[in-house]
PDB file of C-alpha atoms in Angstrom:
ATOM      1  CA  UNK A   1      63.186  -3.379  21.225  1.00  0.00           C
ATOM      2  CA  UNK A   2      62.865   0.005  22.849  1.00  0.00           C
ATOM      3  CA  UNK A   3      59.726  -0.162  25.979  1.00  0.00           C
ATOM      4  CA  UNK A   4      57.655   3.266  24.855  1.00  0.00           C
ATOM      5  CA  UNK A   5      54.208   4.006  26.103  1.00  0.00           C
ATOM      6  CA  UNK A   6      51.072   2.905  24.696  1.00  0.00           C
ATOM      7  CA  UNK A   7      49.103   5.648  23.259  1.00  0.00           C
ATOM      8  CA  UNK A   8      46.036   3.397  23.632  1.00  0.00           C
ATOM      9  CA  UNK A   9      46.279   3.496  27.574  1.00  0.00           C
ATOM     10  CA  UNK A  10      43.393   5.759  28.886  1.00  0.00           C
ATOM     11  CA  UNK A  11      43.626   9.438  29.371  1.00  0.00           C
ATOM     12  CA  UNK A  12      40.775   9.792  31.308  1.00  0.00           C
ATOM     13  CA  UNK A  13      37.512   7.371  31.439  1.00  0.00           C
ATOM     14  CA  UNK A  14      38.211   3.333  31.771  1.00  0.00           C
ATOM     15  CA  UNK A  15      36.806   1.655  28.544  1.00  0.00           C
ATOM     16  CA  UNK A  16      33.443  -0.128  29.352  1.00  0.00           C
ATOM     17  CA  UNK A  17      32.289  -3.586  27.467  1.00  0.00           C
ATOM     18  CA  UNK A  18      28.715  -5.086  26.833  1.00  0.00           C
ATOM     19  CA  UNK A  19      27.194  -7.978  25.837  1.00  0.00           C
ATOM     20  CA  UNK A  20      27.340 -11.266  27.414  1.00  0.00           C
ATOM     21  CA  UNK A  21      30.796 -12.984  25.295  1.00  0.00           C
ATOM     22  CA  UNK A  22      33.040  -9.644  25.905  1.00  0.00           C
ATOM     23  CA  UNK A  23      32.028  -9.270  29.252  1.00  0.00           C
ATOM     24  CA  UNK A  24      32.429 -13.233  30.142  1.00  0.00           C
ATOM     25  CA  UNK A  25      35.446 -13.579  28.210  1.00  0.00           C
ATOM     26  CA  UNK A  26      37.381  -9.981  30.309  1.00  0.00           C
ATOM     27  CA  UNK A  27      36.492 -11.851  33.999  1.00  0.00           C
ATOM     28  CA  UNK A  28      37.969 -15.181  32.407  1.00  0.00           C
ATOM     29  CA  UNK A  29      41.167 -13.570  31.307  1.00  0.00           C
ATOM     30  CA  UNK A  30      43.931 -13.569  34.077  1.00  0.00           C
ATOM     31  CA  UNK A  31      45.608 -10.314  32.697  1.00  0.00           C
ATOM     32  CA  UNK A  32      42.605  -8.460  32.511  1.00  0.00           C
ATOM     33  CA  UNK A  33      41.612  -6.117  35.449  1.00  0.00           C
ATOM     34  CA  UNK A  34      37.977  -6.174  35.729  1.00  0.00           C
ATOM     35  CA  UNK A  35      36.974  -2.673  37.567  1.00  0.00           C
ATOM     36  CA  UNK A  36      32.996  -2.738  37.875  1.00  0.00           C
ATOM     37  CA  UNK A  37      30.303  -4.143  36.775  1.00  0.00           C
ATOM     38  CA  UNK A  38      26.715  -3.215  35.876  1.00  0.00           C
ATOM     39  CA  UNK A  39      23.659  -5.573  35.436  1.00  0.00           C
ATOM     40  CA  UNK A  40      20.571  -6.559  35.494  1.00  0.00           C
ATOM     41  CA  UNK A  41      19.909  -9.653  38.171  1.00  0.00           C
ATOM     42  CA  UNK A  42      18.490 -12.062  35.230  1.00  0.00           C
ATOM     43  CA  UNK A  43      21.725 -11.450  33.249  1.00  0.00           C
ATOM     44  CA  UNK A  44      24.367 -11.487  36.479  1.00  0.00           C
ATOM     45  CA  UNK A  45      22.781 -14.719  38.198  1.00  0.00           C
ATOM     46  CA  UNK A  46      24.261 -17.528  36.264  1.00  0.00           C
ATOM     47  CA  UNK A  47      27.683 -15.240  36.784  1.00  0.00           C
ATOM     48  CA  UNK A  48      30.709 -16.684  39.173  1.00  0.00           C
ATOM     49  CA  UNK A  49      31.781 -13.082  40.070  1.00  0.00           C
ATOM     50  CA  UNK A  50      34.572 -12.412  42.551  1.00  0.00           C
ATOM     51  CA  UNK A  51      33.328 -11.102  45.859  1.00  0.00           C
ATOM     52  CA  UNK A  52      35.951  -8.347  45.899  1.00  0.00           C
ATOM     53  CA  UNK A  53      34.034  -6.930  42.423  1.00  0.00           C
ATOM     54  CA  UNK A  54      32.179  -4.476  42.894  1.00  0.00           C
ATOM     55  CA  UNK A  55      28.420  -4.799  41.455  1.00  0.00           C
ATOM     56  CA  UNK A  56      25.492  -2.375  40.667  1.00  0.00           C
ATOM     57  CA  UNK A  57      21.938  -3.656  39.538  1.00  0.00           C
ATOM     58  CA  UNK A  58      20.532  -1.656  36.975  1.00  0.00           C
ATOM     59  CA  UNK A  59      17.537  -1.673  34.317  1.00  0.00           C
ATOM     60  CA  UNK A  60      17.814  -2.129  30.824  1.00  0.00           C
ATOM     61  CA  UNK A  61      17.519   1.706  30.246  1.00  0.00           C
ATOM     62  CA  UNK A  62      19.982   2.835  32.739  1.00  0.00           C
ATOM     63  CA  UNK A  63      22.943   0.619  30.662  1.00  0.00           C
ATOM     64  CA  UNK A  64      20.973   1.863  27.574  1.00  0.00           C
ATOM     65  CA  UNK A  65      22.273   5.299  28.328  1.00  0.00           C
ATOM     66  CA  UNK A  66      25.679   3.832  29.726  1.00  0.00           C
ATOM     67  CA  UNK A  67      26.534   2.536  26.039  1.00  0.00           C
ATOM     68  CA  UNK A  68      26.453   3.533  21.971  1.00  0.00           C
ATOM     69  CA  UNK A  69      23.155   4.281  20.682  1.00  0.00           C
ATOM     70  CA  UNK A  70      21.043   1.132  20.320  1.00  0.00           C
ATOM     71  CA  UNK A  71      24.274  -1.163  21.144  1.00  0.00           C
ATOM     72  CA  UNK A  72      23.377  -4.664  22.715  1.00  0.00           C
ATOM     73  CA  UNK A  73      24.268  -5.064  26.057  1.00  0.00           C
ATOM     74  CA  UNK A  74      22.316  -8.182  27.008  1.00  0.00           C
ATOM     75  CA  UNK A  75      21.797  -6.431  30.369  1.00  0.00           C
ATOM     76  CA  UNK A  76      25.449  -6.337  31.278  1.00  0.00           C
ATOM     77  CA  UNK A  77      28.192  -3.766  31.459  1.00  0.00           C
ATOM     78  CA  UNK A  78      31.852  -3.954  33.083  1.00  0.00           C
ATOM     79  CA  UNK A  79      34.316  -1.211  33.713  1.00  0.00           C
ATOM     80  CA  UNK A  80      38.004  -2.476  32.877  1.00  0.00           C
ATOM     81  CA  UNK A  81      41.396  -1.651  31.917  1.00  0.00           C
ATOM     82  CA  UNK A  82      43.126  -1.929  28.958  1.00  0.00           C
ATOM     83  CA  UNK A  83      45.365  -5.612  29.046  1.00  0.00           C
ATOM     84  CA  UNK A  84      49.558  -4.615  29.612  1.00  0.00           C
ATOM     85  CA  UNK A  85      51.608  -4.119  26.190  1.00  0.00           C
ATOM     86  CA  UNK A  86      52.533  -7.173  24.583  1.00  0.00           C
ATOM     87  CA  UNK A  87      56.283  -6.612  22.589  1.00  0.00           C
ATOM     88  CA  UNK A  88      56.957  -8.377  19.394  1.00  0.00           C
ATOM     89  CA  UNK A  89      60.156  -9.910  20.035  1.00  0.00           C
ATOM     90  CA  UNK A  90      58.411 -12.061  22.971  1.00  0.00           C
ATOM     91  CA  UNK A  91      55.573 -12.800  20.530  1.00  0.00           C
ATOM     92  CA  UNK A  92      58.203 -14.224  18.229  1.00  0.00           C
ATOM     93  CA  UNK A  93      60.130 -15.745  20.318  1.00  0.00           C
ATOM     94  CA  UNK A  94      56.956 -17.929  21.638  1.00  0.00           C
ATOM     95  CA  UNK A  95      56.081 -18.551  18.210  1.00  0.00           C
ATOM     96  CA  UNK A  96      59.795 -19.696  16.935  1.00  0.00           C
ATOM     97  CA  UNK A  97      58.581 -23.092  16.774  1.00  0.00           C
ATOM     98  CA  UNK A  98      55.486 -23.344  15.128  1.00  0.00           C
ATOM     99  CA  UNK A  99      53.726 -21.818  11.596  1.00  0.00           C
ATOM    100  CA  UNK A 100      51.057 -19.955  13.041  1.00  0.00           C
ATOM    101  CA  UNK A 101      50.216 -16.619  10.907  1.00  0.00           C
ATOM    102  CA  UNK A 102      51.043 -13.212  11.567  1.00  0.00           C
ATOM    103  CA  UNK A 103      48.396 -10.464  10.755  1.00  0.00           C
ATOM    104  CA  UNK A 104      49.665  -7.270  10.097  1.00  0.00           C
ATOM    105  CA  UNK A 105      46.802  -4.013   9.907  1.00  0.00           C
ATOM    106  CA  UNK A 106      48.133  -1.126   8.203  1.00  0.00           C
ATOM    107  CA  UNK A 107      46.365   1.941   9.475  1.00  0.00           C
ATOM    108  CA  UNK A 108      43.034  -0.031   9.953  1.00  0.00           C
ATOM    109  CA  UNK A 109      41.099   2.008  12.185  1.00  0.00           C
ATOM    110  CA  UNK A 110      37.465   1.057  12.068  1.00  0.00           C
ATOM    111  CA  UNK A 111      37.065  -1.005  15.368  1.00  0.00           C
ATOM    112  CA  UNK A 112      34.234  -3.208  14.037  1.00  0.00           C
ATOM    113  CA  UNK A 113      37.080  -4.265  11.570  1.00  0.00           C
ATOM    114  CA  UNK A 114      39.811  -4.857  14.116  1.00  0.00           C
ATOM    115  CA  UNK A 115      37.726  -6.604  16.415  1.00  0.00           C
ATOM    116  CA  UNK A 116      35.946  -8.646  13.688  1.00  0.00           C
ATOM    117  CA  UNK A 117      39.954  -9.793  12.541  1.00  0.00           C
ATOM    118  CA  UNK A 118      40.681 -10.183  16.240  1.00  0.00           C
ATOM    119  CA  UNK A 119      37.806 -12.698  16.716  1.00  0.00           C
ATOM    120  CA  UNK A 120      38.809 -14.513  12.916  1.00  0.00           C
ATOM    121  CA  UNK A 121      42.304 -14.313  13.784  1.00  0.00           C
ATOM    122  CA  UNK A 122      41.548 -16.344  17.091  1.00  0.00           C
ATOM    123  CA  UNK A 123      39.325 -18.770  15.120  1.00  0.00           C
ATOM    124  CA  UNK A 124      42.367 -19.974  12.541  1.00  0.00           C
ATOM    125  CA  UNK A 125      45.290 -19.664  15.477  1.00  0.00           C
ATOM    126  CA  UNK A 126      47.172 -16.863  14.310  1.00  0.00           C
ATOM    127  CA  UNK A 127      50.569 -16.233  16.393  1.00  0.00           C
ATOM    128  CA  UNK A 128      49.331 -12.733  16.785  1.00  0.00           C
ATOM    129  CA  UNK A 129      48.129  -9.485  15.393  1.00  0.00           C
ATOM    130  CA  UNK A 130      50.428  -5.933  15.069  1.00  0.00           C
ATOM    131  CA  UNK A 131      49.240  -2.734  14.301  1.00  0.00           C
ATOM    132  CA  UNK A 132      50.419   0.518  14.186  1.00  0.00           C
ATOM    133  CA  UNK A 133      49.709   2.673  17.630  1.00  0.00           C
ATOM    134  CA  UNK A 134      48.840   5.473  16.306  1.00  0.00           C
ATOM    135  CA  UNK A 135      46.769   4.286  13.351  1.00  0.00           C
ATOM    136  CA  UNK A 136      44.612   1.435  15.099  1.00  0.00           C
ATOM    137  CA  UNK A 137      41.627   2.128  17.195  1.00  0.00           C
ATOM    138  CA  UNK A 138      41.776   1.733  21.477  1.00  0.00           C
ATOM    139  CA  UNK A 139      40.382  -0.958  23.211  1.00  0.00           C
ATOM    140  CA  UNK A 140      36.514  -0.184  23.742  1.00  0.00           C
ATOM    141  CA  UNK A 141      33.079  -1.512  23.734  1.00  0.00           C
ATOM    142  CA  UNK A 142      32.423  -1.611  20.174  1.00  0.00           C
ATOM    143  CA  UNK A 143      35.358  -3.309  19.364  1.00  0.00           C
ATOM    144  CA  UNK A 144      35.204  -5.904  22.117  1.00  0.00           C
ATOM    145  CA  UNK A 145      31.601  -6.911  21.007  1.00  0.00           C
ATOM    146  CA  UNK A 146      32.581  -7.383  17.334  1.00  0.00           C
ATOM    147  CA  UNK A 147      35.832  -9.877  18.740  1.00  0.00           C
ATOM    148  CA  UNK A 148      33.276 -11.435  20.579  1.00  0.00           C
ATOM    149  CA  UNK A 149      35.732 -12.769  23.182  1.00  0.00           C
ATOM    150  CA  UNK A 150      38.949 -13.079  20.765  1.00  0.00           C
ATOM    151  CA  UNK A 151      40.528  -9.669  22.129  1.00  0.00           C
ATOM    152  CA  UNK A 152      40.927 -11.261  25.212  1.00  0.00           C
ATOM    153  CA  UNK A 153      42.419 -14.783  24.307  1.00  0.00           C
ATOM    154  CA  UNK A 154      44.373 -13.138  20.768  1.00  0.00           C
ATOM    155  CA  UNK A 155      47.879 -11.506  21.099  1.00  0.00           C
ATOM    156  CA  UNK A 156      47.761  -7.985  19.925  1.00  0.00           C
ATOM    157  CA  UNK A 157      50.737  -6.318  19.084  1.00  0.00           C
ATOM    158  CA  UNK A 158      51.223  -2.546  18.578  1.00  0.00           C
ATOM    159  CA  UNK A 159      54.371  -1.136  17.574  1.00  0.00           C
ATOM    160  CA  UNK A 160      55.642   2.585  16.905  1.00  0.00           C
ATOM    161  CA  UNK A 161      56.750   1.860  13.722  1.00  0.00           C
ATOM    162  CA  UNK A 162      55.145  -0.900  11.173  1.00  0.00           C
ATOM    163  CA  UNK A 163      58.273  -0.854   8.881  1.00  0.00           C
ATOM    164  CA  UNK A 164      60.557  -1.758  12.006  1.00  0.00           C
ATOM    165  CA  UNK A 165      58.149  -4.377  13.056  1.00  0.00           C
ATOM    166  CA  UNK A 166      58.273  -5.877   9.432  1.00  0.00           C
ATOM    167  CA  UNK A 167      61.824  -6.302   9.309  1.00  0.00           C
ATOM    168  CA  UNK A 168      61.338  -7.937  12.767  1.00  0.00           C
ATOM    169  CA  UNK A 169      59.146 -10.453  11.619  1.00  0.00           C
ATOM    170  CA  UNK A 170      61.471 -11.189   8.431  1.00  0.00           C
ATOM    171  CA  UNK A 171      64.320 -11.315  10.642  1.00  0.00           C
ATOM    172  CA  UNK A 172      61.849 -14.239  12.547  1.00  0.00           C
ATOM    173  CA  UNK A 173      61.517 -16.606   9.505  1.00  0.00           C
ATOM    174  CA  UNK A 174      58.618 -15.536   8.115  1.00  0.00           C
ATOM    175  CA  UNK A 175      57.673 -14.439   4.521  1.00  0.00           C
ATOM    176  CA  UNK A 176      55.992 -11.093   4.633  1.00  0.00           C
ATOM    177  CA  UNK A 177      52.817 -11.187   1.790  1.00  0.00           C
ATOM    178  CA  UNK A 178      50.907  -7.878   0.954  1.00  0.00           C
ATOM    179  CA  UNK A 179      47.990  -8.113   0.060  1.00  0.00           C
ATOM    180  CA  UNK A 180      46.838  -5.983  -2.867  1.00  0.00           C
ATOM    181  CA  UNK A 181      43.754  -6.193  -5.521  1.00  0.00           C
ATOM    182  CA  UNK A 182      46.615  -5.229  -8.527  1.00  0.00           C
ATOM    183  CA  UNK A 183      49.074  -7.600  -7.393  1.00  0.00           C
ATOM    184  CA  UNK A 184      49.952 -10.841 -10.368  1.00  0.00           C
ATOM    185  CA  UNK A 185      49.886 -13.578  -7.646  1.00  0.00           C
ATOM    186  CA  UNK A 186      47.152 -15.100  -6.502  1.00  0.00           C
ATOM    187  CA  UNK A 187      47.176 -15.380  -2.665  1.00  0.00           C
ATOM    188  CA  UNK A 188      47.604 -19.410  -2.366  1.00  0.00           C
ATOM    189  CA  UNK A 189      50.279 -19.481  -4.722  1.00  0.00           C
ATOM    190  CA  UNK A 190      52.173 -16.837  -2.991  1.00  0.00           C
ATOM    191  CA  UNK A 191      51.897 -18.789   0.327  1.00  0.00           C
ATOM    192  CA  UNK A 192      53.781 -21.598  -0.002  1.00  0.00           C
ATOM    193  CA  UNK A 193      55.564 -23.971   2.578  1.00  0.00           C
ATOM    194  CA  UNK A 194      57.229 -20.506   5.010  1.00  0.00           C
ATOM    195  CA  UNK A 195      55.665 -18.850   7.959  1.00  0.00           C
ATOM    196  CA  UNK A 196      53.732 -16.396   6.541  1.00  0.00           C
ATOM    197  CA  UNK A 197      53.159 -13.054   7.774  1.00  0.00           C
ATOM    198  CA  UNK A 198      49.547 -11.415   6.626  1.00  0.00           C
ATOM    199  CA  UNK A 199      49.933  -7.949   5.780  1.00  0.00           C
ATOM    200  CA  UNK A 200      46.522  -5.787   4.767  1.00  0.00           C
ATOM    201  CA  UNK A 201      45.870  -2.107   4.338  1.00  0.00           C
ATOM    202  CA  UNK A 202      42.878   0.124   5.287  1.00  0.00           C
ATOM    203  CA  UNK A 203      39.804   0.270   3.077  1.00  0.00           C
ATOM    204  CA  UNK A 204      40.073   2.630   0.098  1.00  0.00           C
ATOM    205  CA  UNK A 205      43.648   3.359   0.501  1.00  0.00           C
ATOM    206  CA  UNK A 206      45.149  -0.055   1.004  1.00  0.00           C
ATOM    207  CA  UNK A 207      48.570  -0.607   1.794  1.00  0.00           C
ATOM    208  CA  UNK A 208      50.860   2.354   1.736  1.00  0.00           C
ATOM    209  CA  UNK A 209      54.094   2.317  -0.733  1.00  0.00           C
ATOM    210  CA  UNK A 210      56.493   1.647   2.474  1.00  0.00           C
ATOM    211  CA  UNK A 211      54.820  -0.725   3.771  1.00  0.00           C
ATOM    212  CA  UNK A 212      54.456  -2.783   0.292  1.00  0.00           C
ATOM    213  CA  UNK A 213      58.332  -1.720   0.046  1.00  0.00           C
ATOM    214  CA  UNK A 214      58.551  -4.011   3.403  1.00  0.00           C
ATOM    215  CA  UNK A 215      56.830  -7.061   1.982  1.00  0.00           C
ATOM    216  CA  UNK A 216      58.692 -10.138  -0.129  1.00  0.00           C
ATOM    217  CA  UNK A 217      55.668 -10.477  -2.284  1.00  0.00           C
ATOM    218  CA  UNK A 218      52.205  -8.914  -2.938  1.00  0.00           C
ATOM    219  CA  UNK A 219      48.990 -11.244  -3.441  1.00  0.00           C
ATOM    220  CA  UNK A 220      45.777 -10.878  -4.313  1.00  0.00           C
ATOM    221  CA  UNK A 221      42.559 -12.769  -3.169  1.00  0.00           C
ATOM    222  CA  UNK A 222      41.209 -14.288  -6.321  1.00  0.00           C
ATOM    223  CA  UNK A 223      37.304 -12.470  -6.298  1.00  0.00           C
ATOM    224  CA  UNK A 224      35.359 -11.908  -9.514  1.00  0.00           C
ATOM    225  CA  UNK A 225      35.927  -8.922 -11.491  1.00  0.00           C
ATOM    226  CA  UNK A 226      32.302  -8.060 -10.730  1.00  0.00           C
ATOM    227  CA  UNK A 227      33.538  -6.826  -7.186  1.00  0.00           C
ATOM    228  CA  UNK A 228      36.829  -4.092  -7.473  1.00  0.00           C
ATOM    229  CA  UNK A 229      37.482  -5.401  -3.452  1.00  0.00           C
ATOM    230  CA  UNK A 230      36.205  -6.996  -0.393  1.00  0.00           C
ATOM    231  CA  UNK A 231      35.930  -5.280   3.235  1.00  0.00           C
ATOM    232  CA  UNK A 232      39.040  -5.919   4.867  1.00  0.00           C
ATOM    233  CA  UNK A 233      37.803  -8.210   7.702  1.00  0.00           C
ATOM    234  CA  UNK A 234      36.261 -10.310   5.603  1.00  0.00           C
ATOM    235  CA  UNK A 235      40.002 -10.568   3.092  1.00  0.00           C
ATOM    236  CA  UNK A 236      41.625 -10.992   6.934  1.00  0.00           C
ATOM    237  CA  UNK A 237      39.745 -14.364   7.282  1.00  0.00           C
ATOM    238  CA  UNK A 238      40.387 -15.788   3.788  1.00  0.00           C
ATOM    239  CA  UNK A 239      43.927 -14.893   3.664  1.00  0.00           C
ATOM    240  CA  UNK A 240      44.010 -16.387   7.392  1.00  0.00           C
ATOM    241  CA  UNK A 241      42.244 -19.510   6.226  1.00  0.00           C
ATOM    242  CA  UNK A 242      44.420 -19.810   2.894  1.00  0.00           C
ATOM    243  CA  UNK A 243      47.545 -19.674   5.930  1.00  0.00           C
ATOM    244  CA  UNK A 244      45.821 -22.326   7.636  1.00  0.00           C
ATOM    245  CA  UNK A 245      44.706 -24.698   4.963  1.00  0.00           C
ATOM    246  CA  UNK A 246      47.881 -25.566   3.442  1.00  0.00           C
TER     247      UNK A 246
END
């Protein structure tokens, strides 16, 4: 697999995280460069922070204005920088011996989605998520508070093109399922005793034609009629626990 660069590397300001789990959980990770941090003493006291970081007290208010409007930063705030590529063919090749999931996003771009399916994605053992670089949202605050810790434990894959990455996976042993509302199957039937690989659109659209074109079989969650669709974290973590419950 060609090496390319990562649109999602910074062009100009570091990303900065809040909130007690996605801060913890970036100076826990190894692979994760921890630039600065910001705090208030109550919040960095229990901390074990390396004596090389460096460290500014602050109020409340000053991180107030350091973060989105009304965002909860539980008094702390660290500077980092976005964790090193990871390449699907590695991914696989860890993964070659076990039945953990796939998830494959489709041009989901909300990062309070991503980050919530990062964080349920971690919670069921998936092998690893892949999205498309140019249609999935950076690493940043908002979306390291809703994974809650799970960005920095979860494999996240992104890949040029999601057609290429499909055939990949298929190529891996796994049995790509799209899910889609329309689709005759019902998601647990469709799963069977293969790997399975996950594969969800955005919100609205859902998945595009070649992307469906790059599945073996399209699903659907079986919701009441009453509700045309569900929001597509929330279909992530079914479909992840219908994978895991087999």
């Amino acid at each position: 697999m060609k090496r390319g660069h990562r649109s999602a590397k910074p062009k100009g300001a570091f990303p900065r995280f809040y909130g007690r789990h996605a801060v913890i959980a970036a100076l826990a990770n190894p692979n994760r460069i921890v630039r600065k941090i910001w705090g208030t003493r109550e919040a960095l006291a229990p901390l074990d922070l390396p004596p090389v970081l460096p460290i500014v007290y602050a109020d409340v208010a000053d991180m107030g204005r350091m973060v989105p409007s009304d965002a909860p930063h539980q008094g702390i705030v660290a500077e980092v920088e976005p964790l090193d590529d990871v390449w699907l063919d590695e991914v696989l090749e860890q993964g070659r011996d076990d039945k953990r999931p796939i998830l494959v996003l489709d041009q989901v771009t909300d990062p309070h989605n991503v980050g919530a399916i990062l964080r349920s994605a971690a919670a069921f053992d998936a092998l690893c998520i892949v999205t498309q670089d140019r249609h999935a949202p950076p690493e940043s605050g908002v979306l390291a508070r809703a994974a809650s810790g799970a960005l920095e434990i979860m494999p996240w894959v992104r890949v040029v093109n999601l057609a290429r990455a499909l055939d990949e996976i298929a190529e891996a042993g796994y049995w790509r399922i799209g899910l889609d509302g329309d689709a005759d199957t019902v998601l647990g039937d469709a799963i069977g005793e293969s790997r399975a690989a996950l594969v969800l659109g955005a919100e609205g659209e859902g998945l595009r034609h070649n992307s469906m074109a790059h599945c073996d079989i399209l699903a659907k969650l079986p919701i009441s009629p009453r509700m045309e669709s569900l929001n597509v974290s929330n279909a992530a973590a079914i479909a992840l626990y219908a994978a895991a419950s087999r």
